[in-house]
Short mmCIF file of C-alpha atoms and ligand atoms in Angstrom, two decimals:
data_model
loop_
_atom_site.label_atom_id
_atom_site.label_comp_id
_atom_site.label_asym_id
_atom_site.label_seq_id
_atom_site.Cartn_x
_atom_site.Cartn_y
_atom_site.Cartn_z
CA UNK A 251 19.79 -13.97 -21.13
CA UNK A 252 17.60 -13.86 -18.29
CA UNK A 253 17.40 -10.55 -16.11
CA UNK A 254 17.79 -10.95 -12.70
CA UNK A 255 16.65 -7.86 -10.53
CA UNK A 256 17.02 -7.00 -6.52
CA UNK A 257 14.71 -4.77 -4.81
CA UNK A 258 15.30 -2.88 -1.91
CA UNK A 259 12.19 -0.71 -0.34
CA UNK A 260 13.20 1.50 2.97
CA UNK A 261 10.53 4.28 2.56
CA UNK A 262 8.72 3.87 5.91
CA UNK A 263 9.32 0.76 8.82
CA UNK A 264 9.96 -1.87 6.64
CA UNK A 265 13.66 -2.88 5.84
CA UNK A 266 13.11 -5.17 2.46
CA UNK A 267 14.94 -6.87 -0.22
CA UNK A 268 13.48 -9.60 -3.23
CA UNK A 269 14.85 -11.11 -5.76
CA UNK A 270 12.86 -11.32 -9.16
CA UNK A 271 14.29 -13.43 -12.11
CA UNK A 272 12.25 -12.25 -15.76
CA UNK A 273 9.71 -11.34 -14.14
CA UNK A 274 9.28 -14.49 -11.15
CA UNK A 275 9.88 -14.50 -7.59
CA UNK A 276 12.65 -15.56 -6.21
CA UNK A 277 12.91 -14.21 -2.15
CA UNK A 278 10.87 -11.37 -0.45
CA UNK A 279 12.63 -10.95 2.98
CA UNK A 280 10.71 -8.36 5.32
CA UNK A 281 12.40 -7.16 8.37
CA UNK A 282 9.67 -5.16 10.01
CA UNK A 283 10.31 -2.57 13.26
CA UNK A 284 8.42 -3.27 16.15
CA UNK A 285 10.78 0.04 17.82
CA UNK A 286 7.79 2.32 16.86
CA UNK A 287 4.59 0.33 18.38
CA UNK A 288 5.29 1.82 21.92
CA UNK A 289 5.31 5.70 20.20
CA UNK A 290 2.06 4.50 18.73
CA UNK A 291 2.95 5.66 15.94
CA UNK A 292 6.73 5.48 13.40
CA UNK A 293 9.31 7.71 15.23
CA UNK A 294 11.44 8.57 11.53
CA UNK A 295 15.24 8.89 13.49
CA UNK A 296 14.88 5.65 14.94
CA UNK A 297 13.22 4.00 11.75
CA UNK A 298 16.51 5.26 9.87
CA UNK A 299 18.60 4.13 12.65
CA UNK A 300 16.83 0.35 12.26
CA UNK A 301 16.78 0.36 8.55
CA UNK A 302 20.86 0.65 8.65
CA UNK A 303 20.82 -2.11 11.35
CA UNK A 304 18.98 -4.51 8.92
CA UNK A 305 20.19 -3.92 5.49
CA UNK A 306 23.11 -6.14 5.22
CA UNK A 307 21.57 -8.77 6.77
CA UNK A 308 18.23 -8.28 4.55
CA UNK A 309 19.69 -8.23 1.51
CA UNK A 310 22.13 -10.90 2.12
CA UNK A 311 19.18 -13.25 3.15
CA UNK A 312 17.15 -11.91 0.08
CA UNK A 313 20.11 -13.04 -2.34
CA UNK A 314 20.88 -16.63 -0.11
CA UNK A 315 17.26 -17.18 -0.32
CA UNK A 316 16.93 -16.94 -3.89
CA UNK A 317 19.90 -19.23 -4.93
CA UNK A 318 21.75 -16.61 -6.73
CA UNK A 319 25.24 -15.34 -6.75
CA UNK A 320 25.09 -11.46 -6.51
CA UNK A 321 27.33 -11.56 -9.27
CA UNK A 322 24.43 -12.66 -11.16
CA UNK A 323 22.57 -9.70 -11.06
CA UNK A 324 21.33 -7.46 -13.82
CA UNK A 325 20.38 -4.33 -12.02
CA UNK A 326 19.55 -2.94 -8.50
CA UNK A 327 16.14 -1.13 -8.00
CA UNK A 328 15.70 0.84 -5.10
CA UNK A 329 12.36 3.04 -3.75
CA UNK A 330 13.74 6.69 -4.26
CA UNK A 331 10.51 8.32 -2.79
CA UNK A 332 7.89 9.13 -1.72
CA UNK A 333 9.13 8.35 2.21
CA UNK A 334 10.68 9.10 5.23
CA UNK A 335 14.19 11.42 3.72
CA UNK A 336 15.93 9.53 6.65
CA UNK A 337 14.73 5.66 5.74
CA UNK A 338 14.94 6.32 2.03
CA UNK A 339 18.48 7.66 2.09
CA UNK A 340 19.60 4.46 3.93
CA UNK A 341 18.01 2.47 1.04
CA UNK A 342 19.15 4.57 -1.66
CA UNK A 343 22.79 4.74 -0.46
CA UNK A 344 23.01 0.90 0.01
CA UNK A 345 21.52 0.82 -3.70
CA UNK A 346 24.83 3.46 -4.66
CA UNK A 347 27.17 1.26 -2.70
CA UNK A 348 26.65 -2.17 -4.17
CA UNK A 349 25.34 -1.28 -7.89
CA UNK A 350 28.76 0.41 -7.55
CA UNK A 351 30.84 -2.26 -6.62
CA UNK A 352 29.08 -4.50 -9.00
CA UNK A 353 29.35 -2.58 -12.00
CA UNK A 354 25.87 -2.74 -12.74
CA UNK A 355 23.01 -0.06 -13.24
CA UNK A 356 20.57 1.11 -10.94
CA UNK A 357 16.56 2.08 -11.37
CA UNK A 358 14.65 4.32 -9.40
CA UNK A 359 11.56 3.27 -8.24
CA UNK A 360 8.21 5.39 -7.14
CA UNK A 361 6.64 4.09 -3.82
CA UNK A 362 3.39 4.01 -5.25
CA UNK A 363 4.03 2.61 -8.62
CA UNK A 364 5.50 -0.20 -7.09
CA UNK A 365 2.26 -0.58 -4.83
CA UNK A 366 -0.02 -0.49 -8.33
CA UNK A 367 2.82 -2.58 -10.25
CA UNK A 368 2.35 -5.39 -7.53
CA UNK A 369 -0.20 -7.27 -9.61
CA UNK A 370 1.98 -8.11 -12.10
CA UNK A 371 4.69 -10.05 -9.69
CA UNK A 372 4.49 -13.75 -10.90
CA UNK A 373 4.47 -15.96 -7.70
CA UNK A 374 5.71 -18.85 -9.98
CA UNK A 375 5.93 -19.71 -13.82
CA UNK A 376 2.64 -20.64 -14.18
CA UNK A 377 0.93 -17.63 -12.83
CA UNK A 378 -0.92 -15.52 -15.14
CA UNK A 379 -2.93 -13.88 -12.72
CA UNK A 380 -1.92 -10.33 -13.65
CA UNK A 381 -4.00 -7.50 -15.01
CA UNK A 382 -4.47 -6.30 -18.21
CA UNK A 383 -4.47 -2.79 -19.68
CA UNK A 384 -6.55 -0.58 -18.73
CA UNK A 385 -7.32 -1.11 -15.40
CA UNK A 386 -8.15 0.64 -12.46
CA UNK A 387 -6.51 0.61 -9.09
CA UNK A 388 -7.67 1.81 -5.58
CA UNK A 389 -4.32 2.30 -3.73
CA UNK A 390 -5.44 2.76 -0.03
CA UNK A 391 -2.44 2.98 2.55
CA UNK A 392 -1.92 5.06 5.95
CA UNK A 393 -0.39 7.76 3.29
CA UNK A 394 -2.63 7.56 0.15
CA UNK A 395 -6.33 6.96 -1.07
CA UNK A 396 -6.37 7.56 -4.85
CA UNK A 397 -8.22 6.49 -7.63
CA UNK A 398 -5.28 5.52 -10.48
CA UNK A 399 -5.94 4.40 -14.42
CA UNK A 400 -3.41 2.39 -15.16
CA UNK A 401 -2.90 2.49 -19.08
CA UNK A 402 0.93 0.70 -19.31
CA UNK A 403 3.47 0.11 -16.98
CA UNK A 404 4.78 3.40 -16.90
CA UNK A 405 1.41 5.54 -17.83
CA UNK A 406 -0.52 5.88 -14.67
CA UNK A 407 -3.35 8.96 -13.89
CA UNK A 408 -4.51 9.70 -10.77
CA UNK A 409 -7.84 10.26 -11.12
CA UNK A 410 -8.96 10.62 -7.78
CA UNK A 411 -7.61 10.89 -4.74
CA UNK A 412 -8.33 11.91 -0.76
CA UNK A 413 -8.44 15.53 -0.06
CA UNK A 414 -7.71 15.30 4.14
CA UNK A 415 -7.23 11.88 5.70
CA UNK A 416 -6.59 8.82 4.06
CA UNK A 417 -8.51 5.55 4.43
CA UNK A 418 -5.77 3.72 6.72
CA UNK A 419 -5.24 7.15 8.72
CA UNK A 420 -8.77 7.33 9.24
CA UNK A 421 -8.50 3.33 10.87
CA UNK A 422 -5.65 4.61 12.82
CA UNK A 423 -6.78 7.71 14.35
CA UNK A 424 -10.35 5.82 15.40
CA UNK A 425 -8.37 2.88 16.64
CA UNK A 426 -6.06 5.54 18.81
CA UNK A 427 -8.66 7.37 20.44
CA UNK A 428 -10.78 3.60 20.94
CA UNK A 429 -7.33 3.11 22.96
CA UNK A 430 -6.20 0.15 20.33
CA UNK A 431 -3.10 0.67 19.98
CA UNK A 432 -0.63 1.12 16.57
CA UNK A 433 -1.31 0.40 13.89
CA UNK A 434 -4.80 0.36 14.18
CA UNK A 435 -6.31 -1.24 10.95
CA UNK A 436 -5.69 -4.73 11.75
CA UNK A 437 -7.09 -4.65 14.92
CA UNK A 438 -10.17 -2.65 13.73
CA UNK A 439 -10.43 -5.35 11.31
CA UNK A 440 -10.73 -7.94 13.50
CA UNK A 441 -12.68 -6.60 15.81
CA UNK A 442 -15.14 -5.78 13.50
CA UNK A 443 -15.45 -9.33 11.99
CA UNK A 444 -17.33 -10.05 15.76
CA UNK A 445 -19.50 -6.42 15.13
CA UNK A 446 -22.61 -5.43 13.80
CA UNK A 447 -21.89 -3.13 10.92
CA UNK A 448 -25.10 -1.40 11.19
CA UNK A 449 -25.31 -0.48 14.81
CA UNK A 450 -23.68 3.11 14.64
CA UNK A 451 -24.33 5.28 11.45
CA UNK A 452 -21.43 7.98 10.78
CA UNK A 453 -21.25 10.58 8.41
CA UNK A 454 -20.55 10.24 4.82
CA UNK A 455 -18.93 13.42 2.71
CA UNK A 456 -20.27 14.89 -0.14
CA UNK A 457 -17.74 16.10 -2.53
CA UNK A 458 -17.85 15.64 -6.28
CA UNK A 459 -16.06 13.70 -8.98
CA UNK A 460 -13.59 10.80 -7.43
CA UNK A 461 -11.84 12.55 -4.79
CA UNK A 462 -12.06 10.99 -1.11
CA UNK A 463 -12.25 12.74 2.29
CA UNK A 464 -12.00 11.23 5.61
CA UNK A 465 -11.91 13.73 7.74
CA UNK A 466 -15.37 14.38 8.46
CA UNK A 467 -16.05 10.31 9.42
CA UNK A 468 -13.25 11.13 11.60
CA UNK A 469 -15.25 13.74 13.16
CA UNK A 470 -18.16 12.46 13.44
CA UNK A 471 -16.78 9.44 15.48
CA UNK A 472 -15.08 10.94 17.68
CA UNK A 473 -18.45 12.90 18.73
CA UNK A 474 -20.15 9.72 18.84
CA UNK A 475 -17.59 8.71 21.53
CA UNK A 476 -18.00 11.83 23.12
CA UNK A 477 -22.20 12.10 23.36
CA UNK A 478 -21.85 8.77 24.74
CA UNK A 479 -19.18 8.67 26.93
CA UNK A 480 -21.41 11.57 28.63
CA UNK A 481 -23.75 9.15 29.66
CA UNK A 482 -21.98 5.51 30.34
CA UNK A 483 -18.09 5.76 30.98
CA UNK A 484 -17.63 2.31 29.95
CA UNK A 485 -19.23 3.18 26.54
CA UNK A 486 -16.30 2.34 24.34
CA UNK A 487 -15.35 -0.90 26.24
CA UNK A 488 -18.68 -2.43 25.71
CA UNK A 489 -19.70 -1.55 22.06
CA UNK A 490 -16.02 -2.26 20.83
CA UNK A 491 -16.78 -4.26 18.21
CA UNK A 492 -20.00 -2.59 17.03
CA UNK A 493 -17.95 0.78 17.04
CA UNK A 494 -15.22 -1.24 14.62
CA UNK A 495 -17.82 -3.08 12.29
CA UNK A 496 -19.77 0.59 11.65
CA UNK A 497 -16.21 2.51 10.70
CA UNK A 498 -15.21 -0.50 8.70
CA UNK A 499 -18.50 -0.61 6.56
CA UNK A 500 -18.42 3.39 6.37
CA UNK A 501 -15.07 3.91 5.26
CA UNK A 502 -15.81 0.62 2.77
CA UNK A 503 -19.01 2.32 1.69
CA UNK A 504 -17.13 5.85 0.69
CA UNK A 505 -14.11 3.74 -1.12
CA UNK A 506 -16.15 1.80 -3.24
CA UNK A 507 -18.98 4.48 -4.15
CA UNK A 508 -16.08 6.27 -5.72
CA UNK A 509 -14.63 3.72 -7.10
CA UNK A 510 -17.63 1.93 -9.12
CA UNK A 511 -18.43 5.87 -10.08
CA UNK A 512 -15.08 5.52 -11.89
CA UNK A 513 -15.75 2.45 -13.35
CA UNK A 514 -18.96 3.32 -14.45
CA UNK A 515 -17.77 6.44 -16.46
CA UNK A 516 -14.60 5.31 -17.70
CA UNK A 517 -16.03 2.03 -18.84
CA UNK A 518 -13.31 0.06 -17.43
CA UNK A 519 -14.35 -3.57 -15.85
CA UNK A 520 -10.98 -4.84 -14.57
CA UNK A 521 -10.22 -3.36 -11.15
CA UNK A 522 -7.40 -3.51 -8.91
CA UNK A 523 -7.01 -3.17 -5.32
CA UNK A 524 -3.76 -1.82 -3.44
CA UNK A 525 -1.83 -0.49 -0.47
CA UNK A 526 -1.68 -1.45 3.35
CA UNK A 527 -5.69 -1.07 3.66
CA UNK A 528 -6.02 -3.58 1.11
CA UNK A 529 -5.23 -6.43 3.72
CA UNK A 530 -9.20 -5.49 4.95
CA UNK A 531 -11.48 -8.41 4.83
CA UNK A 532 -14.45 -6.23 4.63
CA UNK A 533 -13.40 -4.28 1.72
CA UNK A 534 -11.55 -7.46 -0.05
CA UNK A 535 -15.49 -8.92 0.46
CA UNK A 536 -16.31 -6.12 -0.78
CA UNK A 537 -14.55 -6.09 -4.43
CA UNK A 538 -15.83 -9.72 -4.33
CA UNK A 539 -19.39 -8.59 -4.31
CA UNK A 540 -18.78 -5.69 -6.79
CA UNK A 541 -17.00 -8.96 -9.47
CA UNK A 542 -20.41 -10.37 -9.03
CA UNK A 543 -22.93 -7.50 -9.58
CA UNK A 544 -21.35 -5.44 -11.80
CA UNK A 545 -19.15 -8.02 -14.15
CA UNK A 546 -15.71 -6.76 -12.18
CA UNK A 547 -12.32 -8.82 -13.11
CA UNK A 548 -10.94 -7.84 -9.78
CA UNK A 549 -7.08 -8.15 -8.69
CA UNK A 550 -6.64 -8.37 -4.70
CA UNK A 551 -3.07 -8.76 -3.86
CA UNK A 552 -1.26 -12.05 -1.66
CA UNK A 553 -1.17 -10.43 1.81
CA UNK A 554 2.58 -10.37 1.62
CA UNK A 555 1.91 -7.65 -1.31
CA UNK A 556 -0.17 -5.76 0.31
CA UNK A 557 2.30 -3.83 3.15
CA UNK A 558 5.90 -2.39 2.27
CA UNK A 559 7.41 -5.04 0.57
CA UNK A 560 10.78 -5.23 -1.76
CA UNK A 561 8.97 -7.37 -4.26
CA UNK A 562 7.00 -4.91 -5.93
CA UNK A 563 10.21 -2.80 -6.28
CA UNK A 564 11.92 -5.49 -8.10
CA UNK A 565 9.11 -6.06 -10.22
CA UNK A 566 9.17 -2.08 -10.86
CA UNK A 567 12.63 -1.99 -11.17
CA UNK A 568 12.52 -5.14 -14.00
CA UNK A 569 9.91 -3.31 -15.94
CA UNK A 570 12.13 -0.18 -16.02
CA UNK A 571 14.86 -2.13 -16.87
CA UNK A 572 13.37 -3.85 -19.86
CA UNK A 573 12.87 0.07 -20.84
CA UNK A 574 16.80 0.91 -20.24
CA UNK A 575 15.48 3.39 -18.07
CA UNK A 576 18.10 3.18 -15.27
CA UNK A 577 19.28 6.24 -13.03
CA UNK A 578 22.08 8.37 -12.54
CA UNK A 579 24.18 7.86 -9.18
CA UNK A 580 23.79 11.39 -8.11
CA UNK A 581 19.71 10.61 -8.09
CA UNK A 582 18.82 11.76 -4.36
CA UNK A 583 15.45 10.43 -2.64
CA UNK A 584 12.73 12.33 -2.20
CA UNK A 585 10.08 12.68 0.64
CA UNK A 586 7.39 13.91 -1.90
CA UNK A 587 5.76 13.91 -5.31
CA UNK A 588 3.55 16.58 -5.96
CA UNK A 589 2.00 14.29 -8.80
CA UNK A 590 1.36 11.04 -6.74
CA UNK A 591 2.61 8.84 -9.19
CA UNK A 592 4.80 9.98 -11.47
CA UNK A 593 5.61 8.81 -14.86
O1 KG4 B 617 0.74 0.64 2.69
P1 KG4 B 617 1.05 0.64 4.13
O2 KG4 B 617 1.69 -0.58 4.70
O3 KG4 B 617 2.00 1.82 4.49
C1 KG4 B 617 1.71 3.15 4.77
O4 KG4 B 617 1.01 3.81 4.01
O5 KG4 B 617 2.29 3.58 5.79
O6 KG4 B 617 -0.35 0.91 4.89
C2 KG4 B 617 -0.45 0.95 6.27
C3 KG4 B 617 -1.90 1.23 6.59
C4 KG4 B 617 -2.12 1.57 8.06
O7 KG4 B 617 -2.95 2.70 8.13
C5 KG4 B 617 -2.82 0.32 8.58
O8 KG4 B 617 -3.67 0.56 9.68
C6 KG4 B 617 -3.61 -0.11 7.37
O9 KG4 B 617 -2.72 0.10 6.30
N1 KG4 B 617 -4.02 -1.52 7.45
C7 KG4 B 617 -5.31 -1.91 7.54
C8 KG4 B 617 -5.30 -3.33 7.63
N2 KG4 B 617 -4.01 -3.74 7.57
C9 KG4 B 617 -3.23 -2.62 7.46
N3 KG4 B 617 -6.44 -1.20 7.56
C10 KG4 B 617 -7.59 -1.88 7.69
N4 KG4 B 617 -7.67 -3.22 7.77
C11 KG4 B 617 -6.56 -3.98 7.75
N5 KG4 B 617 -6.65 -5.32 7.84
#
């Protein structure tokens, strides 16, 4: 009998529900909040207020979409954490609600498993694109920057991981001060597809083993703007795109020195890429380059993967399911993990 699962991720701004049918694809609806671009940044009472305006109608759509009848449905995955407590609760209670009334189980599902686990969603029947075990993953959001072996499903180690900053906060907090607005990594990107990458030279850290930091780049950016501004108010306005290209290519350089230092010593050749700040062209170009030096199988997700989606939930949740590992009804979300992912 086939096993038909429904996702439902409400950790953060996105309101999401998909459909996955042994394993396949069926919807991904993404109802994303524009509310919190004017704060410059997510205001967490008014995602939760936005997330409880759009879960009926996501969900519904998500099930219409896929040419189901929620009566058909195996089990209900939700994200249970890491999050906003406010967003996830909505999610989580919906999850309660409907498993309820449909007499089925539920699974709880870790944020940033279902980020890693996103390489394995099958677009169609035919696709057979997914990874095989072991493999590495660079999961790189506004949250996370970590270094993760991925030896099954459910066995993940965090090998490295940011100490300060991570990669996508680092894009947003240049982008603020540059006066680009929220979120800044896609404009940063953009802009610095027009910039010369070499023009500005910021500083690199220095820390052993896999672990990232960001916070010093940060630094030394922002007193880059500063010296300058000194002598030529306008400075930012007319080196925009220089300014974007030389943060892109430094905060590409630090991810992937870590990352092919991994590879390296844990002999591992397949290597995935994850998260929000894997929708970068620079550092997608970058993995691209690394699969033709150094013999990389490399695993870049469909954009659509790459943000706060419900999709890699389900496919989570069907894994879990497959495992009869479903959870209580009493399970409450959590904010934080103090072992990223968690088996
Ligand atoms: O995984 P994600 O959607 O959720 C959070 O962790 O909140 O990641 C969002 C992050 C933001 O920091 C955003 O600026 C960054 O991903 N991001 C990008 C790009 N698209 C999104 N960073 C650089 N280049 C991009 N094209």
């Amino acid at each position: 009998m086939s096993v038909i699962i429904l996702g439902i991720e409400s950790s953060c701004d996105d309101t999401s529900a998909a459909v996955i049918k042994d394993g396949v694809l069926l919807s991904n609806v993404i109802a994303s909040q524009a509310v919190h671009e004017s704060y410059g940044g997510v205001v967490p009472e008014l995602a939760s207020r936005a997330h409880q305006q759009n879960i009926i109608p996501v969900v519904h759509e998500a099930i219409k979409r896929a040419g189901i009848d929620k009566s058909e449905l195996s089990a209900i995955a939700f994200t249970r954490g890491p999050g906003l407590m406010g967003s996830l609760l909505v999610g989580t209670s919906f999850a309660k609600g409907l498993a309820l009334s449909l007499d089925i189980p539920m699974v709880d599902v870790n944020h940033l498993k279902a980020h890693v686990l996103a390489h394995f969603i099958k677009e169609n029947e035919a696709d057979e694109n997914q990874p095989n075990f072991p493999f590495l993953c660079l999961l790189v959001s506004g949250g996370n920057s970590q270094i993760i072996v991925v030896r099954s499903y459910d066995d993940m180690e965090v090998v490295g991981q940011t100490i300060d900053d991570a990669a996508g906060e680092a894009f947003d907090k240049c982008a603020k001060v540059m006066g680009l607005g929220y979120p800044g990594g896609p404009v940063v990107n953009r802009l610095a597809n027009e910039g010369d990458p070499k023009a500005f030279k910021f500083s690199k850290p220095h820390i052993p083993g896999y672990n990232y930091s960001f916070s010093g780049l940060k630094t030394s950016f922002l007193y880059t703007l500063r010296d300058h501004l000194k002598e030529d108010a306008d400075f930012i306005e007319k080196n925009k795109k220089d300014l974007c290209a030389s943060l892109q290519a430094t905060v590409i350089d630090i991810l992937m020195d870590k990352l092919r230092k991994a590879a390296k010593d844990l002999q591992i050749k397949e290597v995935a890429v994850a998260g929000g700040v894997s929708a970068n062209s620079g550092l997608r170009d970058a993995f691209q380059d690394h699969a033709t030096r150094y013999g990389w199988k490399i695993h870049i997700p469909s954009f659509a993967f790459t943000t706060d989606n419900a999709a890699m939930v389900a496919i989570t949740g069907y894994y879990k399911y497959l495992n009869k590992e479903f959870c209580a009804m009493d399970a409450a979300p959590f904010s934080r993990v103090t072992v990223a992912v968690t088996k």
